[in-house]
Each structure stands twice: as structure tokens, then as C-alpha cells.
Amino acid sequence: PPAYEAPPAYEAPPAYEAPARSHNDASPGSSIDDGAKRMQFVPVSAAGSDAGDRKPDGSGPPRWFREGVVYSIQTLGFCGCEGPPGSFSEGERLMKLLNEGWIEHLARLGCTVLYLGPLMRASHDLGHGYDTADYFQLDPRLGTVETLRKVTDACHLLGIRVIVDGVFNHTGRDHFAAQDVVRNGRNSQYWDWYRGARELPGGGGEIPGWEGHAGLPQLNHQNPDVRRHITDCGRFWMSSEGANIDGWRLDVAHEVAPEFWREFSAACRDAKPDCVLLGELMHGDYNTHVGPGLLDSGTNYQLSKALWSSLNDHNYWELAHSYGRDKDMYGSLTMLNFLGNHDQMRIHSRLNNPAAHYPLAAASMILGRGVPCLYYGDELGEQGKPGGPEGDLAMRRAIDLRDALANQNAKDVAGRTAELVALRRSHEALRDADADQVPLAHTNETMAFARVAHGGASAVVAFNNSDNSQRMTLPVGEKIGAHDGCEFEEPLANGQRLHVSGGQLHVELPPNGLRVFLRV
């Protein structure tokens, strides 16, 4: 592939407009709109590349992920077909990503990685995608392997990488091995594929489900045939015969022994050296599953809460503590940060004052250390919370993009999100997920940190979560070596400059506002 090039210097994006519908024919990229082209990175080579500029010891994610911005979609809900498959016709619903302008939307936002939730063939009784029936087929509600390949090709044209959900802790009950165990009991050649299988008195077998979910029999990763089955799947979808995806998000990765992930990682890197492996890590010590020879990254649940609750409670002490804990425990890891996902209340329902505080929450995720992940619809102001008649589907609704962006508020939120993403991508200290994050000062209502790149470039981000203007004095001389005579420019304020005086920056913050300063 062509040599990696950093994005251009920061420019405020133009007024956000809904992308044109496109890709109504079968040729990916035939009508990419100008807004999408403007945000384009280097197109992704179909042949893959080298190890992707990882850390010197070979650990961590490749550069494209470390400097990326992820956009997450819960595929079946997004396509309007989550639930028992018999309730829906077969069809290429996944082409919604192309035919309704979503790929262009990602590019206009500045996102560089598309993460698609479960999309392999699901079992007949649940159909939410975490109940896999066949690891080598796309769910017929979404299309075929070729359908996903078209989507991946279109994304690669715009420099957007694609990772998909691998549900390898358990299968669904329609998986061929589970079916054979149920029919034949201990006589099944797959008897040892699952944990805790029991023979029934009248013949046949029964497999307890993961965490009591009867439709999710848990795999036995000590079985070499199980390991081979899963690693074959991992290689298949990353190949040209599959869909040429760029990596995996691994469901409940913390439930699977690290030894298996070591084997899976080796197989995937052998197939595509610059792939990424992202584990869902809901609890425990992330260092157990992320590290050299293991997974490249994990979902940072331990930081996520503070990104929003510090705003609801007007308590930036909580967020400052969480940032510090994250750095102390996981400073050598590259984690994925998020405000919400398919299992979490949407951020615009979670915040007490979303109009004022969504930009602050988004900025703390997008401009902070780690890889930011946007959940589809959050950038449009979508709401949704569990507990009602829809259950978790309230956070997984289908969205008509053009209808959503006909609302001026949604367009404003999208524009603000795109502005923050463009700012992150424009500056070395913000772009690199591993760039240091140095605390500068905080109170209940204000907080500021600096990001410092390995090459020395630095940026300062300051927040105010109150309804009043606030003043902060930031010790940048002591903390990041920015002494008197240093200048910082403010890209979100037409490049105006601020000078260091007495080793400090003196900053006025607007109500419920933030300011970003880049060291000149």
C-alpha cells in the first residue's frame, strides 16, 4: 500500500449535510460524495501489508487502529431485523450501509474504522446474532459473504478499515456441533466441544447455556478441534475468499482463557499481519488478556462510566481519578473508549443535560488517551434506554439517515462530533492513542489535561461543566515543559494564540464549554 500520510492540518468542517444516496449499483465507490472524499485517508490495499507499525516488541494494535476513530454499528438492529430469523425475509439488508449513504456519513464524520456487530448466521430461536449457527455464512437476513465483501471494498476505498464481531465464547443451539450433541448425547463426536454437556436418561444430550442462557451453549476451548474451528473462521473472513475484513471484536473475551487468544492471535497475524484483535473486557485485569502475543486492545468499561456520570454529578474529581487509575493500571495498553454501546443506555438518554453536556462527554472520549469509539446514532442525538417494551432494542433501532439529518439539532450534533474528530486527527498529540495524558488541574466543575506525543508535540484540553464561566490556571511549565515564551494556538477559535506567563496558561472557559490549545 502507499506510504502512510498524516491527515492535513486542522480545518473546521463545512456545515454538515446529509450524504447523497449512492451505491445503488454493484460498483463500490461509484458515487462517493465530495464530503466523504474530503475526509479520505490513504485507501486500504486489498493485499494487506506488514505488521502495521506496532510497538517494537510486536505488541499493541497496528498504527491504523492506534490513530483511528471507530464507528460501531449493532448490525441486525441497525438493519431492522433483530429477532427470531423466521420473522424476517431473507435479503441483502447490509447493503443499507452503501445504498443509504452510511459509508459516506462515516467518512464525513472522519471515522476510519467500522465495527460491525454480530452478522454470522444465527439460530432460529433467538436471532440476536450472539447465537451463531454457522461461522462461515453471513446471516441470510443481511445477505451473503459477497454482500459483506462489497461493504468492505467500499470502506477500503475511503481508507476505512472493517472489523466484525466474533462470538467465540459460545454458539447458538443450531450450530452443527450442538445439534449433534443434543441428538446423540455421549455418542456424538462433538461431545467434548461444549462445557458441561449432560446425557439424558432417554437418550440424547443437554448443554447448559452461558450464564444460564439456554440458547448459548458454551464452547470448550481446551478441545483442539474447537480451537481449529474458530481459528479457521478467523482466517476465513480476513481472506479474499471471505470478506477481507481487517480484524475482530471478540465477544466476552474475558470469559476465554488467554492461552486460546494467544493461539488465535498467532493464526490471525499469520493470515493478515496488520489485523487488529479487540476484546470485549467487561471486568478483571485487562493486562490478563491484552499484551504481547495476546489481544491488541480491549473495551475500557472501567473508564466509561466516569465520562458521563462526572457530568451528571458535576464531579470532575471522579473523571480525573478514573483517568489516573486507567493510566496507572493500563498505561502500557491501548484501550477502546466509548460513551455507549448495544448493551448500554444511549448517551443522550444517560445525560441529565445532553444539549449542554454531550459535547463535553464526546470531547473527553475523542481527545483523551485511547482509541475513541462512536456508537451509531449518538452523533445524531438518538435516544434509547432499556427497561421498556423494546428491551435492549431501544438502543439498537434502525435509523433512516436522511430523515434523521432533516432535523437541525441532529445535524448540529453531527457537525460538532465531526469537528472534534477532525481536531483529533489533525494533531500528533491528540491522534495517537498512546500519547501521554498529563493531568493539569481539576475542580468539581472544571478539568484540564495535556496530551504529549512521543515526539514532543503537545495539546491542552480544558472543560467546564457548569452553567457559569470559569477561570483556570494551568501549570504547563511544570507539567509539560511549556515555559514562558511558549505559544499555544486555539484551532476552534480561528487560531487565536495564548502565551505562557509565569509557567502558566490562564484560561477563561465559557459555560458548559471546552477549549483546546495546540502548542506552536
XYZ file of C-alpha atoms in Angstrom:
520
model
C 0.000 0.000 0.000
C 1.095 3.630 -0.358
C 3.125 5.150 2.449
C 1.146 6.330 5.456
C 0.408 10.061 5.373
C -0.854 12.107 8.288
C -4.101 13.998 7.670
C -3.877 17.676 6.722
C -3.708 20.464 9.279
C -6.957 21.059 11.092
C -9.683 22.907 9.182
C -13.164 23.405 10.547
C -15.509 21.145 8.581
C -18.164 22.830 6.461
C -21.786 22.846 7.538
C -22.813 19.238 7.933
C -25.090 17.909 5.194
C -26.724 14.514 4.780
C -24.785 12.392 2.275
C -26.357 11.624 -1.048
C -27.795 8.152 -1.521
C -25.325 6.163 -3.534
C -24.033 2.716 -4.416
C -27.336 1.685 -5.934
C -25.343 -0.318 -8.422
C -22.853 -3.041 -7.574
C -19.695 -0.965 -8.024
C -18.364 0.206 -4.672
C -17.247 3.797 -4.640
C -19.051 4.750 -7.823
C -20.558 7.889 -6.335
C -18.674 8.824 -3.189
C -19.717 12.379 -2.404
C -17.295 15.275 -2.022
C -17.692 15.490 1.746
C -16.605 11.896 2.111
C -13.654 12.359 -0.226
C -12.536 15.369 1.804
C -12.024 13.173 4.887
C -10.379 10.311 2.994
C -7.229 8.695 4.345
C -4.987 6.507 2.204
C -7.119 3.783 0.542
C -6.645 0.350 2.067
C -4.769 -2.187 -0.005
C -6.716 -5.399 -0.556
C -3.469 -7.320 -0.189
C -2.878 -6.263 3.402
C 0.556 -5.078 4.469
C 3.259 -5.653 7.025
C 2.776 -5.806 10.784
C 1.233 -2.351 10.730
C 3.849 -0.405 12.694
C 3.177 -1.936 16.097
C 5.333 -1.392 19.187
C 8.961 -2.566 18.962
C 8.110 -5.802 20.811
C 5.350 -6.528 18.297
C 2.569 -5.868 20.799
C -0.340 -3.483 20.600
C -2.546 -2.602 17.667
C -1.298 -1.508 14.243
C -0.968 2.186 13.570
C -4.227 2.389 11.616
C -6.128 1.389 14.759
C -3.964 3.295 17.238
C -4.545 6.507 15.270
C -8.098 5.613 14.250
C -11.605 6.639 15.212
C -14.059 3.739 15.420
C -17.754 3.793 14.463
C -19.762 0.942 15.968
C -22.990 -0.486 14.499
C -25.165 -3.213 16.011
C -25.792 -4.797 12.657
C -29.111 -6.653 12.947
C -30.858 -3.877 14.849
C -29.409 -1.229 12.527
C -30.824 -3.186 9.577
C -34.225 -3.585 11.263
C -34.150 -7.366 11.537
C -33.063 -8.354 15.056
C -35.134 -11.202 16.498
C -36.112 -14.753 15.525
C -34.980 -15.104 11.888
C -38.281 -16.702 10.849
C -39.958 -13.351 11.457
C -37.971 -11.745 8.637
C -37.451 -12.440 4.956
C -34.009 -13.087 3.554
C -32.336 -10.210 1.742
C -29.277 -8.012 1.368
C -30.175 -5.628 4.168
C -26.498 -4.998 4.872
C -26.397 -3.001 1.622
C -28.163 -0.264 3.599
C -24.665 0.848 4.539
C -23.973 1.630 0.888
C -27.392 2.418 -0.533
C -28.427 4.893 2.172
C -25.182 6.831 2.441
C -23.863 5.465 5.734
C -20.327 4.811 4.485
C -20.110 8.402 3.248
C -21.526 9.509 6.604
C -18.691 7.720 8.418
C -16.138 9.360 6.171
C -17.662 12.814 6.644
C -17.537 12.311 10.402
C -13.859 11.424 9.986
C -14.180 7.863 11.262
C -11.553 5.438 9.996
C -12.743 2.091 11.395
C -16.179 0.488 11.040
C -17.017 -2.089 13.701
C -19.999 -4.280 12.784
C -21.820 -6.239 15.489
C -22.692 -9.928 15.000
C -23.622 -10.789 11.423
C -22.991 -14.523 11.002
C -25.904 -16.907 10.548
C -27.873 -17.021 13.799
C -30.019 -19.754 15.341
C -33.776 -19.871 14.828
C -34.954 -19.201 18.375
C -33.116 -16.005 19.420
C -31.697 -14.383 16.298
C -29.832 -11.535 18.028
C -26.557 -12.612 16.423
C -24.798 -13.867 19.547
C -26.326 -17.305 18.924
C -24.171 -18.368 15.964
C -25.396 -21.269 13.829
C -22.705 -21.094 11.133
C -19.402 -19.252 11.461
C -18.773 -19.285 7.714
C -22.013 -17.728 6.413
C -23.498 -14.273 6.672
C -26.952 -14.267 8.232
C -29.449 -14.532 5.334
C -31.361 -11.542 6.703
C -28.279 -9.473 5.846
C -27.091 -11.105 2.624
C -24.171 -13.337 1.714
C -20.409 -13.367 2.065
C -20.307 -11.398 -1.181
C -22.535 -8.711 0.375
C -20.085 -8.119 3.214
C -17.229 -8.111 0.700
C -18.933 -5.271 -1.208
C -19.264 -3.274 2.004
C -15.635 -3.890 2.925
C -14.458 -2.888 -0.560
C -16.429 0.370 -0.382
C -14.994 1.140 3.057
C -11.459 0.373 1.927
C -11.858 2.796 -0.969
C -12.264 5.579 1.600
C -9.496 4.332 3.875
C -11.988 2.894 6.378
C -10.992 -0.415 7.953
C -13.614 -3.004 8.911
C -13.733 -5.222 11.984
C -16.594 -7.561 12.831
C -17.911 -9.267 15.943
C -16.601 -12.765 16.579
C -18.778 -14.629 19.087
C -16.372 -17.409 20.000
C -17.177 -17.996 23.670
C -20.409 -19.796 22.804
C -22.532 -20.816 19.822
C -26.258 -20.970 19.246
C -28.262 -24.176 19.527
C -28.463 -24.544 15.731
C -24.702 -24.908 15.363
C -23.970 -28.312 13.827
C -21.919 -29.483 16.825
C -24.597 -28.506 19.345
C -27.282 -30.189 17.264
C -25.266 -33.400 17.111
C -24.732 -33.430 20.894
C -28.447 -32.908 21.526
C -29.362 -35.757 19.156
C -26.685 -38.287 20.048
C -25.609 -37.490 23.580
C -22.325 -39.033 24.644
C -22.108 -40.879 21.330
C -21.676 -37.593 19.496
C -18.236 -36.950 18.037
C -18.710 -33.367 19.288
C -19.491 -34.344 22.902
C -16.352 -32.588 24.150
C -16.953 -29.401 22.153
C -19.044 -27.850 24.922
C -18.696 -27.293 28.635
C -20.914 -29.270 30.990
C -22.794 -31.402 28.449
C -25.095 -33.928 30.171
C -26.534 -37.174 28.844
C -30.297 -37.502 29.242
C -31.886 -40.701 30.618
C -33.989 -41.209 27.496
C -31.083 -40.626 25.119
C -29.561 -37.562 23.580
C -27.850 -34.768 25.429
C -28.365 -31.381 27.027
C -25.913 -28.454 27.057
C -26.212 -25.748 29.706
C -26.029 -22.213 28.361
C -23.505 -19.496 29.139
C -24.596 -17.568 32.253
C -27.852 -19.526 32.254
C -28.890 -18.532 28.724
C -30.208 -21.833 27.349
C -29.701 -20.759 23.732
C -25.971 -20.077 24.165
C -24.050 -23.336 24.799
C -20.513 -22.512 25.896
C -17.594 -23.842 23.897
C -14.756 -25.877 25.404
C -11.603 -24.128 24.229
C -9.414 -26.935 25.575
C -10.611 -29.087 22.670
C -8.166 -28.787 19.739
C -10.983 -29.236 17.208
C -12.853 -26.287 18.717
C -9.710 -24.167 18.571
C -9.150 -25.165 14.946
C -12.786 -24.391 14.039
C -12.559 -20.891 15.480
C -9.126 -20.051 14.077
C -10.305 -21.251 10.648
C -13.174 -18.786 10.962
C -10.803 -16.008 11.983
C -8.652 -16.563 8.919
C -11.573 -17.066 6.528
C -13.270 -13.687 6.986
C -9.941 -11.850 6.686
C -9.137 -13.591 3.396
C -10.136 -12.601 -0.126
C -12.295 -15.721 -0.220
C -14.138 -14.317 2.780
C -14.694 -10.572 3.014
C -11.151 -9.198 3.505
C -12.029 -7.703 6.878
C -9.247 -6.110 8.910
C -9.791 -7.634 12.328
C -12.110 -8.833 15.062
C -14.029 -7.560 18.037
C -14.179 -10.619 20.303
C -17.326 -11.059 22.361
C -16.913 -11.640 26.139
C -13.199 -12.195 25.596
C -12.631 -12.115 29.355
C -14.535 -15.450 29.627
C -11.995 -17.252 27.423
C -8.570 -18.369 28.662
C -5.693 -16.125 27.491
C -3.912 -19.206 26.154
C -6.578 -19.569 23.488
C -6.309 -15.921 22.467
C -2.557 -16.394 22.098
C -3.181 -19.163 19.560
C -5.944 -17.195 17.821
C -3.740 -14.095 17.633
C -0.898 -16.014 16.020
C -3.244 -17.524 13.414
C -4.808 -14.152 12.569
C -1.494 -12.336 12.308
C -0.203 -15.094 10.070
C -3.194 -14.535 7.769
C -3.102 -10.709 7.901
C -0.112 -9.237 9.746
C -1.687 -5.804 10.253
C -5.006 -7.077 11.621
C -6.377 -5.918 14.967
C -7.909 -8.034 17.746
C -10.183 -6.102 20.106
C -11.531 -7.958 23.139
C -14.746 -7.203 24.989
C -13.401 -6.910 28.545
C -16.162 -6.068 30.995
C -14.225 -6.703 34.218
C -10.993 -8.075 35.635
C -7.429 -7.017 34.953
C -7.105 -6.010 31.306
C -3.432 -6.996 31.352
C -4.527 -10.646 31.549
C -5.937 -10.613 28.021
C -4.185 -7.668 26.316
C -0.453 -7.728 25.782
C 2.378 -9.206 23.708
C 1.139 -12.263 21.809
C -2.408 -11.801 23.147
C -5.127 -9.330 22.137
C -4.186 -5.896 20.814
C -6.810 -3.870 22.658
C -9.902 -4.119 24.827
C -13.107 -2.259 25.617
C -12.468 0.122 28.502
C -15.551 -0.421 30.658
C -13.651 0.704 33.760
C -13.317 4.250 32.390
C -16.646 4.502 30.578
C -18.950 5.423 33.478
C -16.928 8.432 34.606
C -17.134 10.009 31.139
C -20.851 10.700 31.700
C -21.504 10.467 35.459
C -18.911 13.175 36.171
C -21.155 15.494 34.145
C -24.450 14.455 35.718
C -22.947 14.879 39.196
C -20.835 17.937 38.338
C -17.910 15.989 39.725
C -14.775 16.122 37.601
C -12.892 14.653 40.572
C -14.424 11.324 39.542
C -13.231 11.596 35.954
C -9.776 12.818 36.991
C -9.473 9.839 39.369
C -10.654 7.415 36.671
C -8.163 8.823 34.162
C -5.395 8.438 36.751
C -6.387 4.889 37.653
C -6.534 3.979 33.973
C -3.040 5.353 33.383
C -1.593 3.646 36.477
C -3.076 0.212 35.726
C -3.186 0.170 31.944
C -0.697 2.796 30.828
C 1.106 0.313 28.585
C -2.114 -0.776 26.828
C -4.095 0.810 24.003
C -7.738 0.624 25.102
C -11.001 1.445 23.298
C -13.080 4.153 24.992
C -16.818 4.609 24.491
C -19.841 6.543 25.775
C -22.338 3.798 24.959
C -22.882 0.592 23.036
C -25.529 -2.005 22.188
C -25.813 -3.041 25.863
C -25.722 0.461 27.376
C -28.249 3.274 27.645
C -27.657 5.787 24.863
C -25.594 8.783 25.940
C -28.340 11.308 25.085
C -30.703 9.414 27.419
C -27.996 8.939 30.049
C -27.023 12.597 30.431
C -29.223 14.859 32.548
C -28.476 17.777 30.227
C -27.498 16.283 26.871
C -27.737 19.533 24.926
C -25.063 21.123 27.108
C -23.012 18.093 28.099
C -22.839 15.792 25.068
C -20.031 17.882 23.515
C -18.080 17.649 26.790
C -18.588 13.887 27.069
C -17.671 13.397 23.416
C -14.569 15.571 23.747
C -13.343 13.718 26.839
C -13.540 10.480 24.831
C -12.354 11.757 21.435
C -9.491 13.949 22.647
C -8.336 11.787 25.556
C -5.865 8.916 25.633
C -7.061 5.695 23.978
C -8.988 4.925 20.791
C -12.436 6.605 20.651
C -15.496 4.647 19.550
C -18.736 6.324 18.466
C -21.938 4.278 18.690
C -24.189 4.728 15.692
C -26.860 7.355 16.206
C -25.177 9.051 19.167
C -23.755 11.621 16.753
C -27.368 12.281 15.660
C -28.782 12.791 19.160
C -30.624 9.446 19.182
C -32.109 8.336 22.497
C -32.822 4.891 23.935
C -32.759 3.089 27.263
C -33.550 -0.459 28.394
C -36.426 -1.455 30.611
C -39.319 -0.537 28.334
C -41.333 -2.735 25.967
C -38.476 -2.757 23.431
C -35.881 -4.008 25.922
C -32.352 -3.694 24.539
C -33.774 -2.995 21.077
C -34.316 0.553 22.320
C -30.551 1.030 21.855
C -30.426 -0.879 18.561
C -33.128 0.727 16.422
C -32.911 1.131 12.675
C -32.219 4.736 11.672
C -33.103 6.452 8.410
C -30.083 8.689 7.962
C -31.645 11.273 5.695
C -34.729 11.562 7.871
C -32.553 11.936 10.958
C -30.450 14.672 9.379
C -33.543 16.569 8.293
C -33.668 17.596 11.965
C -31.444 20.626 12.541
C -30.500 19.501 16.049
C -29.254 16.150 14.713
C -27.270 17.955 12.037
C -25.746 20.268 14.657
C -24.737 17.344 16.890
C -23.199 15.543 13.919
C -21.291 18.665 12.927
C -19.951 19.139 16.446
C -18.869 15.490 16.566
C -17.149 15.777 13.177
C -15.349 18.906 14.381
C -13.907 17.053 17.380
C -12.880 14.081 15.243
C -11.191 16.357 12.707
C -9.333 18.081 15.525
C -8.111 14.757 16.914
C -6.931 13.558 13.510
C -5.129 16.826 12.761
C -2.628 16.833 15.612
C 0.002 14.288 16.611
C -0.563 14.590 20.360
C -4.304 14.016 20.008
C -4.237 11.492 17.162
C -2.013 8.832 18.747
C -3.995 6.801 21.272
C -0.774 6.095 23.178
C 0.306 9.731 23.546
C 0.649 10.547 27.236
C -2.191 12.233 29.097
C -0.962 14.567 31.844
C -3.411 15.959 34.440
C -3.126 19.731 34.845
C -5.894 20.822 37.226
C -9.450 19.966 38.249
C -12.310 21.017 40.497
C -15.855 19.701 40.655
C -16.795 21.811 37.643
C -13.555 22.226 35.692
C -10.833 19.916 34.442
C -7.839 20.196 32.149
C -5.275 17.755 30.831
C -2.424 17.839 28.352
C -1.651 15.256 25.691
C 2.032 14.821 24.891
C 3.190 12.828 21.867
C 6.339 10.713 21.848
C 7.965 13.266 19.544
C 7.222 16.122 21.973
C 4.157 17.739 20.359
C 1.578 18.738 22.959
C -2.012 19.913 23.277
C -4.115 21.147 26.200
C -7.829 20.414 26.640
C -9.904 22.260 29.257
C -13.535 21.628 30.270
C -16.233 23.467 32.228
C -19.389 21.523 33.157
C -21.136 24.396 34.969
C -23.658 26.976 33.791
C -21.228 29.786 34.651
C -17.998 30.996 33.141
C -14.915 29.662 34.917
C -11.250 30.581 35.083
C -8.434 28.031 35.232
C -4.717 28.472 35.830
C -2.821 25.624 34.202
C 0.799 24.835 35.262
C 2.051 23.887 31.810
C 5.633 24.843 32.605
C 5.893 22.403 35.483
C 3.794 19.656 33.928
C 4.815 19.586 30.258
C 7.818 21.881 29.975
C 5.964 24.724 28.261
C 7.762 27.691 29.837
C 7.477 31.430 29.368
C 7.702 32.385 25.721
C 5.807 29.307 24.532
C 2.697 29.908 22.494
C -0.462 27.858 22.088
C -2.982 28.361 19.299
C -6.682 27.630 19.546
C -7.954 25.890 16.397
C -11.612 26.025 17.454
C -11.332 29.827 17.748
C -9.792 30.712 14.383
C -6.252 30.031 15.534
C -6.048 32.776 18.154
C -2.929 32.491 20.320
C -2.327 32.317 24.052
C 1.064 32.884 25.684
C 2.558 31.136 28.686
C 3.192 33.557 31.543
C 4.899 32.588 34.765
C 4.889 28.982 33.590
C 1.088 29.024 33.386
C -1.747 29.321 30.935
C -4.613 31.479 32.181
C -7.798 30.217 30.578
C -11.337 31.577 30.589
C -13.919 28.845 29.966
C -17.458 29.551 28.724
C -20.437 27.944 30.456
C -20.641 24.221 29.646
C -17.768 24.723 27.272
C -14.341 23.476 26.334
C -11.233 24.958 24.792
C -8.356 23.217 23.035
C -4.853 24.658 22.688
C -2.111 23.302 20.443
C 1.483 24.152 21.264
C 3.037 26.102 18.412
